[in-house]
Coordinates of C-alpha atoms (C1' of nucleotides) in Angstrom, one line a residue:
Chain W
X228 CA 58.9 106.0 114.4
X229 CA 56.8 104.5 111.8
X230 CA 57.0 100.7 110.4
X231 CA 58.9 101.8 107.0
X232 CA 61.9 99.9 106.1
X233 CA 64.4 102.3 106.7
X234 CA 67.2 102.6 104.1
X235 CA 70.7 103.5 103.9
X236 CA 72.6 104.2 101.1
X237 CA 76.2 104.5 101.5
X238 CA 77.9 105.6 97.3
X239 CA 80.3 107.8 96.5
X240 CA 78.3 108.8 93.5
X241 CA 75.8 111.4 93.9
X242 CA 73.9 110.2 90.8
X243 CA 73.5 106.9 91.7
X244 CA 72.5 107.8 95.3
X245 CA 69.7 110.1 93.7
X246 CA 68.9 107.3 91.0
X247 CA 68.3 105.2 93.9
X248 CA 66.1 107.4 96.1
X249 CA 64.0 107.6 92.7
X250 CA 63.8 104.2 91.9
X251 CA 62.9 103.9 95.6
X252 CA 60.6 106.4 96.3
X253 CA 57.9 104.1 94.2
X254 CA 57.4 101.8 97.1
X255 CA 55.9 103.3 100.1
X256 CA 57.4 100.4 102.5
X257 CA 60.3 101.8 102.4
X258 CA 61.9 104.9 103.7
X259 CA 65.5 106.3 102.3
X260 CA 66.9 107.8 105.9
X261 CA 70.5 108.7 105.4
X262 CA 72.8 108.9 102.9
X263 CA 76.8 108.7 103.4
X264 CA 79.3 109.4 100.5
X265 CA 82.0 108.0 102.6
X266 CA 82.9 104.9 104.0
X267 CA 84.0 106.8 107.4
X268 CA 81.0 108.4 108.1
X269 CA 78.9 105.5 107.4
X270 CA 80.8 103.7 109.7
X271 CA 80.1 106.4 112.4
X272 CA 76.2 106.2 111.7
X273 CA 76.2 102.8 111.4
X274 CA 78.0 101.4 114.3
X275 CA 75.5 103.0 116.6
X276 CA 72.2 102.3 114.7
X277 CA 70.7 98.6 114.2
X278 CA 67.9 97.8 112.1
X279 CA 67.0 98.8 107.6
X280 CA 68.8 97.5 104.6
X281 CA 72.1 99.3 103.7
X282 CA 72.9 99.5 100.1
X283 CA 76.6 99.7 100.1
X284 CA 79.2 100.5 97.1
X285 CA 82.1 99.0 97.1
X286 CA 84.3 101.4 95.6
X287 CA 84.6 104.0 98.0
X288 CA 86.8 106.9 98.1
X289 CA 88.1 106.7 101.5
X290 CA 87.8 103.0 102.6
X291 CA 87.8 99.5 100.8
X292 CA 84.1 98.4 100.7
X293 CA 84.8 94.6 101.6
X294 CA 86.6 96.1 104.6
X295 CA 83.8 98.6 105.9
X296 CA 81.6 95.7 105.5
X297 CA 83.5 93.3 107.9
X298 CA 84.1 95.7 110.1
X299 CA 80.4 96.8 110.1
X300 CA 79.6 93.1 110.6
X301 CA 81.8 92.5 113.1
X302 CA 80.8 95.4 115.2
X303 CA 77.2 95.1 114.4
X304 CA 76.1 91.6 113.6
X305 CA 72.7 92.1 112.7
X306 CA 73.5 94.9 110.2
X307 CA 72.0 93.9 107.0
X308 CA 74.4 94.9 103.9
X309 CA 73.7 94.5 100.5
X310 CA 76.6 95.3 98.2
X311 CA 76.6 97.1 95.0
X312 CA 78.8 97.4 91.9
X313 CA 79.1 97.9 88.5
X314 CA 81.7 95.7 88.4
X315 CA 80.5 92.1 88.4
X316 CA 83.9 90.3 89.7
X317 CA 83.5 87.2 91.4
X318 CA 85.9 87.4 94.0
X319 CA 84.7 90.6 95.3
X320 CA 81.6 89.2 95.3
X321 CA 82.6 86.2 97.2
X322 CA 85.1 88.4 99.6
X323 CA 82.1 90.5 100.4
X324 CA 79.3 87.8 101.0
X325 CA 82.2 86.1 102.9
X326 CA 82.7 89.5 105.3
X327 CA 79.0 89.4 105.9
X328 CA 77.0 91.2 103.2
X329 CA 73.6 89.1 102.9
X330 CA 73.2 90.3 99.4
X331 CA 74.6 91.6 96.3
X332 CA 73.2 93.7 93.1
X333 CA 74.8 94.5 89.9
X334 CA 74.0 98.0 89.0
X335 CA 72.3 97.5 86.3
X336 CA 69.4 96.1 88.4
X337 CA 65.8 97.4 87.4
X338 CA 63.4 99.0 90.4
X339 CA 62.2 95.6 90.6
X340 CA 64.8 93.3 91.0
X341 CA 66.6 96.2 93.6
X342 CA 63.3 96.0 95.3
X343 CA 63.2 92.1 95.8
X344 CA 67.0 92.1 97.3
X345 CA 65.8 94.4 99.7
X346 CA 63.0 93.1 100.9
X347 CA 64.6 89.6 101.2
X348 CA 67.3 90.9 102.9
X349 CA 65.2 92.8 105.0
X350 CA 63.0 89.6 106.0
X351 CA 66.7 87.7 107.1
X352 CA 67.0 86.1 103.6
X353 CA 70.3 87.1 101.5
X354 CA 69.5 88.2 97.3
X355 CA 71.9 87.4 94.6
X356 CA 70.8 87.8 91.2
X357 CA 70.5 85.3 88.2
X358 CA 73.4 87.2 86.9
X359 CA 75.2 87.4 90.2
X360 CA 74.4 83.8 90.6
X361 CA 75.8 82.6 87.7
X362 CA 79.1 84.7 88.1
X363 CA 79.7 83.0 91.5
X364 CA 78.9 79.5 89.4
X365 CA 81.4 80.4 86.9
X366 CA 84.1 81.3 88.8
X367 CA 84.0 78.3 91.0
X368 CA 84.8 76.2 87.9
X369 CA 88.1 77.8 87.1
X370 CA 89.8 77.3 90.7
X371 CA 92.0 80.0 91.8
X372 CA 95.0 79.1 93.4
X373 CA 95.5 79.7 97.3
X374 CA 98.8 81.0 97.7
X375 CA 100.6 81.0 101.1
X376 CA 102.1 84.4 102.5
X377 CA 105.2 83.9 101.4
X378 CA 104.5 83.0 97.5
X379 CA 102.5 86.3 97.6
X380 CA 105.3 88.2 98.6
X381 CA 107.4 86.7 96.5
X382 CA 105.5 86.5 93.4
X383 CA 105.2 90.5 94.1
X384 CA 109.0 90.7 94.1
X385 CA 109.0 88.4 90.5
X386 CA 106.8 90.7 89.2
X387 CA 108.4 94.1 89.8
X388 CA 111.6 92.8 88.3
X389 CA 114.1 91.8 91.0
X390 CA 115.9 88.4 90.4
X391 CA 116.1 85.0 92.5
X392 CA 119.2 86.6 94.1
X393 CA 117.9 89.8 94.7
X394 CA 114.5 88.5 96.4
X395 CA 116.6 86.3 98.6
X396 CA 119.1 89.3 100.0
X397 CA 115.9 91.3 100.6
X398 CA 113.6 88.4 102.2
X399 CA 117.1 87.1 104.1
X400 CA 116.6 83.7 102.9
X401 CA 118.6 81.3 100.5
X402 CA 118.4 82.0 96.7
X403 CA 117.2 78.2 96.6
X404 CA 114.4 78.8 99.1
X405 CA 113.2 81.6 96.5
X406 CA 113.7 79.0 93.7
X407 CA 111.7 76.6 95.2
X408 CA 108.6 79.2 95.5
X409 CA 109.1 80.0 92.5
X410 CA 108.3 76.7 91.0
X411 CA 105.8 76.2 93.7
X412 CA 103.9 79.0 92.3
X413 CA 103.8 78.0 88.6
X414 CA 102.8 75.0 89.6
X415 CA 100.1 76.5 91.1
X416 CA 99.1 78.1 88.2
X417 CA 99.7 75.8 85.9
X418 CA 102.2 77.3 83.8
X419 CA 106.0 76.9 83.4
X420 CA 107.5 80.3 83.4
X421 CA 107.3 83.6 85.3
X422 CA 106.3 85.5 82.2
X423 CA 103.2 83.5 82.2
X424 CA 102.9 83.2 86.2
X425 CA 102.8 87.4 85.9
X426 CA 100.4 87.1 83.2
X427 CA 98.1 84.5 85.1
X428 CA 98.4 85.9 88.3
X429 CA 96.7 89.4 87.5
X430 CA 94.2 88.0 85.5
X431 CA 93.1 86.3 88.5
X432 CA 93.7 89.6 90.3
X433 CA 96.3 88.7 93.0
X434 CA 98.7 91.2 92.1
Chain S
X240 CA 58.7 122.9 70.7
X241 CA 60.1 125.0 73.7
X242 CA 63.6 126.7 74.1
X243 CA 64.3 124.0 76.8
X244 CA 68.0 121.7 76.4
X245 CA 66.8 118.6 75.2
X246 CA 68.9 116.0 76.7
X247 CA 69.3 112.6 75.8
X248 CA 70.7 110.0 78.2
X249 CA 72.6 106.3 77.4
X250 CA 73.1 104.1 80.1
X251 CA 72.6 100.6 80.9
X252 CA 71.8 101.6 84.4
X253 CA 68.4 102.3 85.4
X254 CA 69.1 104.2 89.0
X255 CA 72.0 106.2 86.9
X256 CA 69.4 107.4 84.2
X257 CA 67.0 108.0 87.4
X258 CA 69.7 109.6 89.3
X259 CA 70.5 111.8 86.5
X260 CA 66.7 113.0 85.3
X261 CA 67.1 113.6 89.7
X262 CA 69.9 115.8 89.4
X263 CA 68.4 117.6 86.3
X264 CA 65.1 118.1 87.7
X265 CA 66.2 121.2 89.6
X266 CA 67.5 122.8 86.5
X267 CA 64.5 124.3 84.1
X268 CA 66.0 125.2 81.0
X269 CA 66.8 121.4 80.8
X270 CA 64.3 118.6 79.8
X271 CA 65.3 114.9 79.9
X272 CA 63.4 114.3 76.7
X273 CA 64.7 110.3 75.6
X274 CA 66.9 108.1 77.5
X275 CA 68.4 104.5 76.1
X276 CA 69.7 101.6 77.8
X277 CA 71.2 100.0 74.6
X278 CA 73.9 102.1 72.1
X279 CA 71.9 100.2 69.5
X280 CA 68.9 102.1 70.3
X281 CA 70.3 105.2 71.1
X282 CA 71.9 105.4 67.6
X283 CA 68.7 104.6 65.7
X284 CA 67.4 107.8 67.4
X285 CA 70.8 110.5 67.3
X286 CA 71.4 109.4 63.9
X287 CA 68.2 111.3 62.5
X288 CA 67.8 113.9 65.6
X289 CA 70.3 116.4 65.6
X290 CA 69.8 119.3 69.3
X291 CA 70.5 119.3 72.8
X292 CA 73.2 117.4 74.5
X293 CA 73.8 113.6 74.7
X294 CA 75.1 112.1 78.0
X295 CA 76.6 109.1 77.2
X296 CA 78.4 105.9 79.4
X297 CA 81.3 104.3 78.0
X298 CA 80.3 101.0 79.3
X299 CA 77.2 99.8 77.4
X300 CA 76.2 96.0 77.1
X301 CA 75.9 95.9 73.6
X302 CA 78.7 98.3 72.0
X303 CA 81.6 100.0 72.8
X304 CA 81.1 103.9 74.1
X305 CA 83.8 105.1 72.5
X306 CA 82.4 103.2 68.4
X307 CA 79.3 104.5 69.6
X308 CA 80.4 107.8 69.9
X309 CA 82.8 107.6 66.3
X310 CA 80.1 106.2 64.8
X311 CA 77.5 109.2 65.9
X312 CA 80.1 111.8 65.2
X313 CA 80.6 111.1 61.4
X314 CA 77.1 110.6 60.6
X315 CA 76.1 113.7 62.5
X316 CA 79.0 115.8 63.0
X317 CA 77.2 118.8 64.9
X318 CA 76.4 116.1 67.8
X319 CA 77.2 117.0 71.3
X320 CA 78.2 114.0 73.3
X321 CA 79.3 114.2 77.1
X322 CA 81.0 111.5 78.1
X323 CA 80.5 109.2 81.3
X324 CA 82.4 106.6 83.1
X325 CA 83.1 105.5 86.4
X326 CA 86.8 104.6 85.6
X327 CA 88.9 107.5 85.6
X328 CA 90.9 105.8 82.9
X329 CA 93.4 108.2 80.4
X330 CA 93.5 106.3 77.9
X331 CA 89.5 105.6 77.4
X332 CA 89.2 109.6 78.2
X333 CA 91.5 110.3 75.2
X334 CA 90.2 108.1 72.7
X335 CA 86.6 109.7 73.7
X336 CA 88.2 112.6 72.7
X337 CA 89.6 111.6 70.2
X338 CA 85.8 110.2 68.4
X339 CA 84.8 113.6 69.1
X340 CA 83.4 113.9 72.4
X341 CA 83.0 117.1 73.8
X342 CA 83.2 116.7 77.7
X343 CA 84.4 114.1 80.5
X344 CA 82.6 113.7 83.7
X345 CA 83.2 111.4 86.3
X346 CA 80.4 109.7 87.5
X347 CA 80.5 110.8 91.4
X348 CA 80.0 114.1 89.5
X349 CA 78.1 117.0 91.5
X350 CA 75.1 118.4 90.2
X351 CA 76.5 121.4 90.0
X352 CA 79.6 119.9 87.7
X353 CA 77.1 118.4 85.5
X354 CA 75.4 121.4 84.7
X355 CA 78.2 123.5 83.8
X356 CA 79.1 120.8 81.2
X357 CA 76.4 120.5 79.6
X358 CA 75.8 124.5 79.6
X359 CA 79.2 124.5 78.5
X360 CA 79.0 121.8 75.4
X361 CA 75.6 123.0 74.5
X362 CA 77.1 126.0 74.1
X363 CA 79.6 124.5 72.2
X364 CA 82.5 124.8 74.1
X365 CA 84.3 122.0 76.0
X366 CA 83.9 120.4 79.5
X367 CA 86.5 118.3 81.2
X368 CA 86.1 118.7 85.3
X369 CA 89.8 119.5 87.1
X370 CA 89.7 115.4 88.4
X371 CA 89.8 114.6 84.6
X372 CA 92.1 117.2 83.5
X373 CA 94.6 116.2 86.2
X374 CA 94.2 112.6 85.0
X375 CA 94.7 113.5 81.5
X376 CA 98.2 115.5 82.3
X377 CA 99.7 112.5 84.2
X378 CA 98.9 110.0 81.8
X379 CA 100.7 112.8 78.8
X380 CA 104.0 112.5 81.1
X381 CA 104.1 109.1 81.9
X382 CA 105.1 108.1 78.4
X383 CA 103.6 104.8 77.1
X384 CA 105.8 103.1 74.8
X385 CA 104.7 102.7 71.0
X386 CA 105.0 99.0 70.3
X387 CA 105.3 97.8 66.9
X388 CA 102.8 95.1 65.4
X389 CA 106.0 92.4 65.5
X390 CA 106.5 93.3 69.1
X391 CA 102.7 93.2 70.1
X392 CA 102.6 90.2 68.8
X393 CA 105.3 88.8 70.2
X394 CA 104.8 89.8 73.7
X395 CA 101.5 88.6 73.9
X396 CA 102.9 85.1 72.7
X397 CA 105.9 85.6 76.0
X398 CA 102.3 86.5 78.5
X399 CA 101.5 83.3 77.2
X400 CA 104.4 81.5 78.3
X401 CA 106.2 80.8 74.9
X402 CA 109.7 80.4 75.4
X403 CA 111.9 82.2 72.5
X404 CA 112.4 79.0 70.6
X405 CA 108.5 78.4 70.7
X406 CA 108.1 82.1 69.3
X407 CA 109.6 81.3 66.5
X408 CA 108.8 78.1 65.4
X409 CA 105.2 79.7 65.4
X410 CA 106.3 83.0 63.5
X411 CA 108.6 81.1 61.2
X412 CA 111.7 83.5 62.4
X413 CA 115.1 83.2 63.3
X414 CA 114.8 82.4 67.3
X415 CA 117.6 85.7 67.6
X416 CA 115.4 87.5 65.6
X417 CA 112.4 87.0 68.2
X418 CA 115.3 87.9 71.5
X419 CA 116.0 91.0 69.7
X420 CA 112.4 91.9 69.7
X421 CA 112.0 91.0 73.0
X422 CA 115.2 92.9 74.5
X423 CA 113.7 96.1 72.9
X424 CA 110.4 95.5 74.4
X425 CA 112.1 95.1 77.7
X426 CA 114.3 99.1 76.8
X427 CA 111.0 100.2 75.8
X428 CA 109.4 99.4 79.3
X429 CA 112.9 100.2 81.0
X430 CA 112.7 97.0 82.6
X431 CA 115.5 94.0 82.8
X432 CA 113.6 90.5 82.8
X433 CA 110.5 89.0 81.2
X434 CA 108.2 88.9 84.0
X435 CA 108.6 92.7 85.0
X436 CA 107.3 93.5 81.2
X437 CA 104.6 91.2 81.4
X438 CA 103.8 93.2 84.8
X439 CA 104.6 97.1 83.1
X440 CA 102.5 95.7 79.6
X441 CA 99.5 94.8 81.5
X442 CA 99.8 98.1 83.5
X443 CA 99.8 99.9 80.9
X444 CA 97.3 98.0 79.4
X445 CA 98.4 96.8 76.5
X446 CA 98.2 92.9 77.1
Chain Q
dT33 C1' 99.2 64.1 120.2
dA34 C1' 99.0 63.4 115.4
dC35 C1' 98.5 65.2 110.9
dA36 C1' 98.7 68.7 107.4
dT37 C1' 100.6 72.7 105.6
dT38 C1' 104.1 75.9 105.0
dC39 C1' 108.7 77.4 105.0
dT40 C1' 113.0 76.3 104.6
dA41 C1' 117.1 74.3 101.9
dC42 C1' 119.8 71.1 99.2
dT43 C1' 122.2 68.4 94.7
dG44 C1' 123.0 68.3 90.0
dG45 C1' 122.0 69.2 85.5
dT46 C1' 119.7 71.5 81.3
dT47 C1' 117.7 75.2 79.1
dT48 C1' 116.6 79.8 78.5
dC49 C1' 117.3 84.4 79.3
dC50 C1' 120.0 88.5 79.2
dC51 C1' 123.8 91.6 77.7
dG52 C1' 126.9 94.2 74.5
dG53 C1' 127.6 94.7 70.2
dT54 C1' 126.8 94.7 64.9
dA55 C1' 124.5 94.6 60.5
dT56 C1' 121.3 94.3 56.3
dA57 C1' 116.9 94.3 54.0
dT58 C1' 112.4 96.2 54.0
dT59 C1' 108.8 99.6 55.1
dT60 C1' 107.2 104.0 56.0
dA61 C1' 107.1 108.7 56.2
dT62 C1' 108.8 113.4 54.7
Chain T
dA136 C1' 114.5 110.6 47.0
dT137 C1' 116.2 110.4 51.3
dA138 C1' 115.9 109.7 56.0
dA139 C1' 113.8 107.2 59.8
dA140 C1' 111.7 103.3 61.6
dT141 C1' 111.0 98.4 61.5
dA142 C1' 112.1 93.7 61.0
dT143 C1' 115.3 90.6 60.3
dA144 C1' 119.6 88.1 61.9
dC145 C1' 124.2 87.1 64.0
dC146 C1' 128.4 86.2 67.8
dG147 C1' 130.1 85.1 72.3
dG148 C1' 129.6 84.8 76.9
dG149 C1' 127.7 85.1 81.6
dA150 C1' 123.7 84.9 84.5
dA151 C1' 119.5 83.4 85.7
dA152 C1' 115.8 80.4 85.2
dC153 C1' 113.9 75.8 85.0
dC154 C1' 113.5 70.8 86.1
dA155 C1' 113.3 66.5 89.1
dG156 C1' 113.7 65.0 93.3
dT157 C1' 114.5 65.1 98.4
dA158 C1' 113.9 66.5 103.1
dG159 C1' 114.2 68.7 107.9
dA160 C1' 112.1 72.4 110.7
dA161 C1' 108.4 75.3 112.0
dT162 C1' 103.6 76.2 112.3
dG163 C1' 99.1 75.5 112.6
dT164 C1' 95.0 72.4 113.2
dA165 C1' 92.1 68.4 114.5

DNA sequence: TACATTCTACTGGTTTCCCGGTATATTTAT
DNA sequence: ATAAATATACCGGGAAACCAGTAGAATGTA
């Protein structure tokens, strides 16, 4: 038992879990314990063990990263998680700070900048990078509609085809209910079709 | 000048390139000799240096992987490049490919994988790991429809929520002319209604 | 309890879409 | 040069979508 900063990496990619351990291995605080390439056996470790940073990818084989992280969080509250992508999409970002991570890093982050997350997170703090930062600022501008259960199910159905008629038959409710959701739903998102609701509603990644 | 591989590495990511000079350390007979974090910069250099084996990501901040790796090919056609990505996306593989790459990794690559490509490619023979090839088969049976230029255009303008009326107005056409375009986009896709196209188009990715 | 949201459902009317065909001129490829 | 693909356009008719407005019931929340 020493007084490093112990650190767990959990990434399906054993390149970037090398990269890491290289990048790391410059700063003698810290301490690169244990490695997991999947999300179940992190979840194993990690359930049992408090205390270090854990440097978590979100795209994991085996197990949604937002989800290992509330569970993780959930189970162990004092875990600290910093999430990881090469993707920089906003609502992950936001889904996973909202689960519990304290910090998040484009992967694309120098030695430097990795090592300033970590030790803020480390210290209680959370770490989102300038770029990070700005990508949360962004996407609060443009306000993604909250859709209710039953306009996500339904907008599903629109979008794999079946008709008004059809959706009602399978969701046992009145064709005019269905209509009604419909227009609900492009109102939503601003538009005045289902063409355009489809379109709309996968760029902003809720189908 | 030593009989080593001379390796060259392009990647935006700093713990990728550190992970990968990791991975390779182990193997002698290569040598990490430059690594670039811009395509700019990395063609500069593989336009005049011809030897050893480029590993190259698709996704660079300032150019496209796949112009990068067109671009390098015709100017220096005896060029090894091994592509990398973390999307396991046919269509980018192919048209890698298709610009002359000689090999597809994966990014959660082994060590082991990554040496057999590039032994393989510097040996002037091809690498594509089993993962890719199965990804390449399933994407040659799944037929993507060909669009026309009329009908790319057009569907973009029905994603945008242009009504058929609208359509033509804008294209100066005969607004039976623009439903006939559309009811063949919708027997190309094998779909019955606006909104599922939209849906199969953007699957497909070509909205 | 009181308020807000969501889910449900309706009337009546207009517009657009979708289907089954057909057909000609223009490009493009062989 | 000849075939194939593409782009253009039409008819008639039925089905579905879209619009404007209303409203009770169920559910959740303060």
């Amino acid at each position: 038992m020493n007084n490093k900063i112990e650190i767990i990496i959990v990434d399906d990619h054993p390149m970037v879990i090398e990269g890491l351990k290289s990048l790391l291995s410059n700063y003698d605080i810290l301490s690169v314990t244990h490695t997991f390439t999947r999300g179940k056996d992190a979840y194993e470790y990690l359930s049992a063990h408090a205390g270090g940073v854990v440097l978590m990818d979100i795209n994991l084989p085996d197990i949604n990263g937002i989800e290992l992280c509330d569970k993780l969080c959930s189970v162990n509250p004092v875990i600290k998680i910093l999430g990881m992508s090469t993707h920089n999409d906003a609502s992950i970002i936001k889904q996973m700070v909202h689960k519990g991570a304290r910090g998040y890093l484009i992967k694309n982050a120098s030695a430097e900048e990795l090592y300033a997350a970590i030790e803020n997170v480390y210290k209680g703090s959370t770490y989102f990078s300038a770029e990070v930062q700005g990508i949360l600022a962004e996407s609060s501008l443009k306000n993604i509609p909250r859709l209710t259960r039953r306009e996500k199910e339904i907008l599903s159905l629109i979008a794999s085809g079946e008709t008004t008629q059809q959706i009602a038959d399978k969701l046992y409710l009145s064709p005019l209910t269905v209509e009604t959701h419909r227009r609900n739903l492009m109102q939503k998102f601003g538009v005045s079709n289902a063409p355009a609701l489809i379109k709309m509603a996968i760029d902003h990644k809720l189908l």
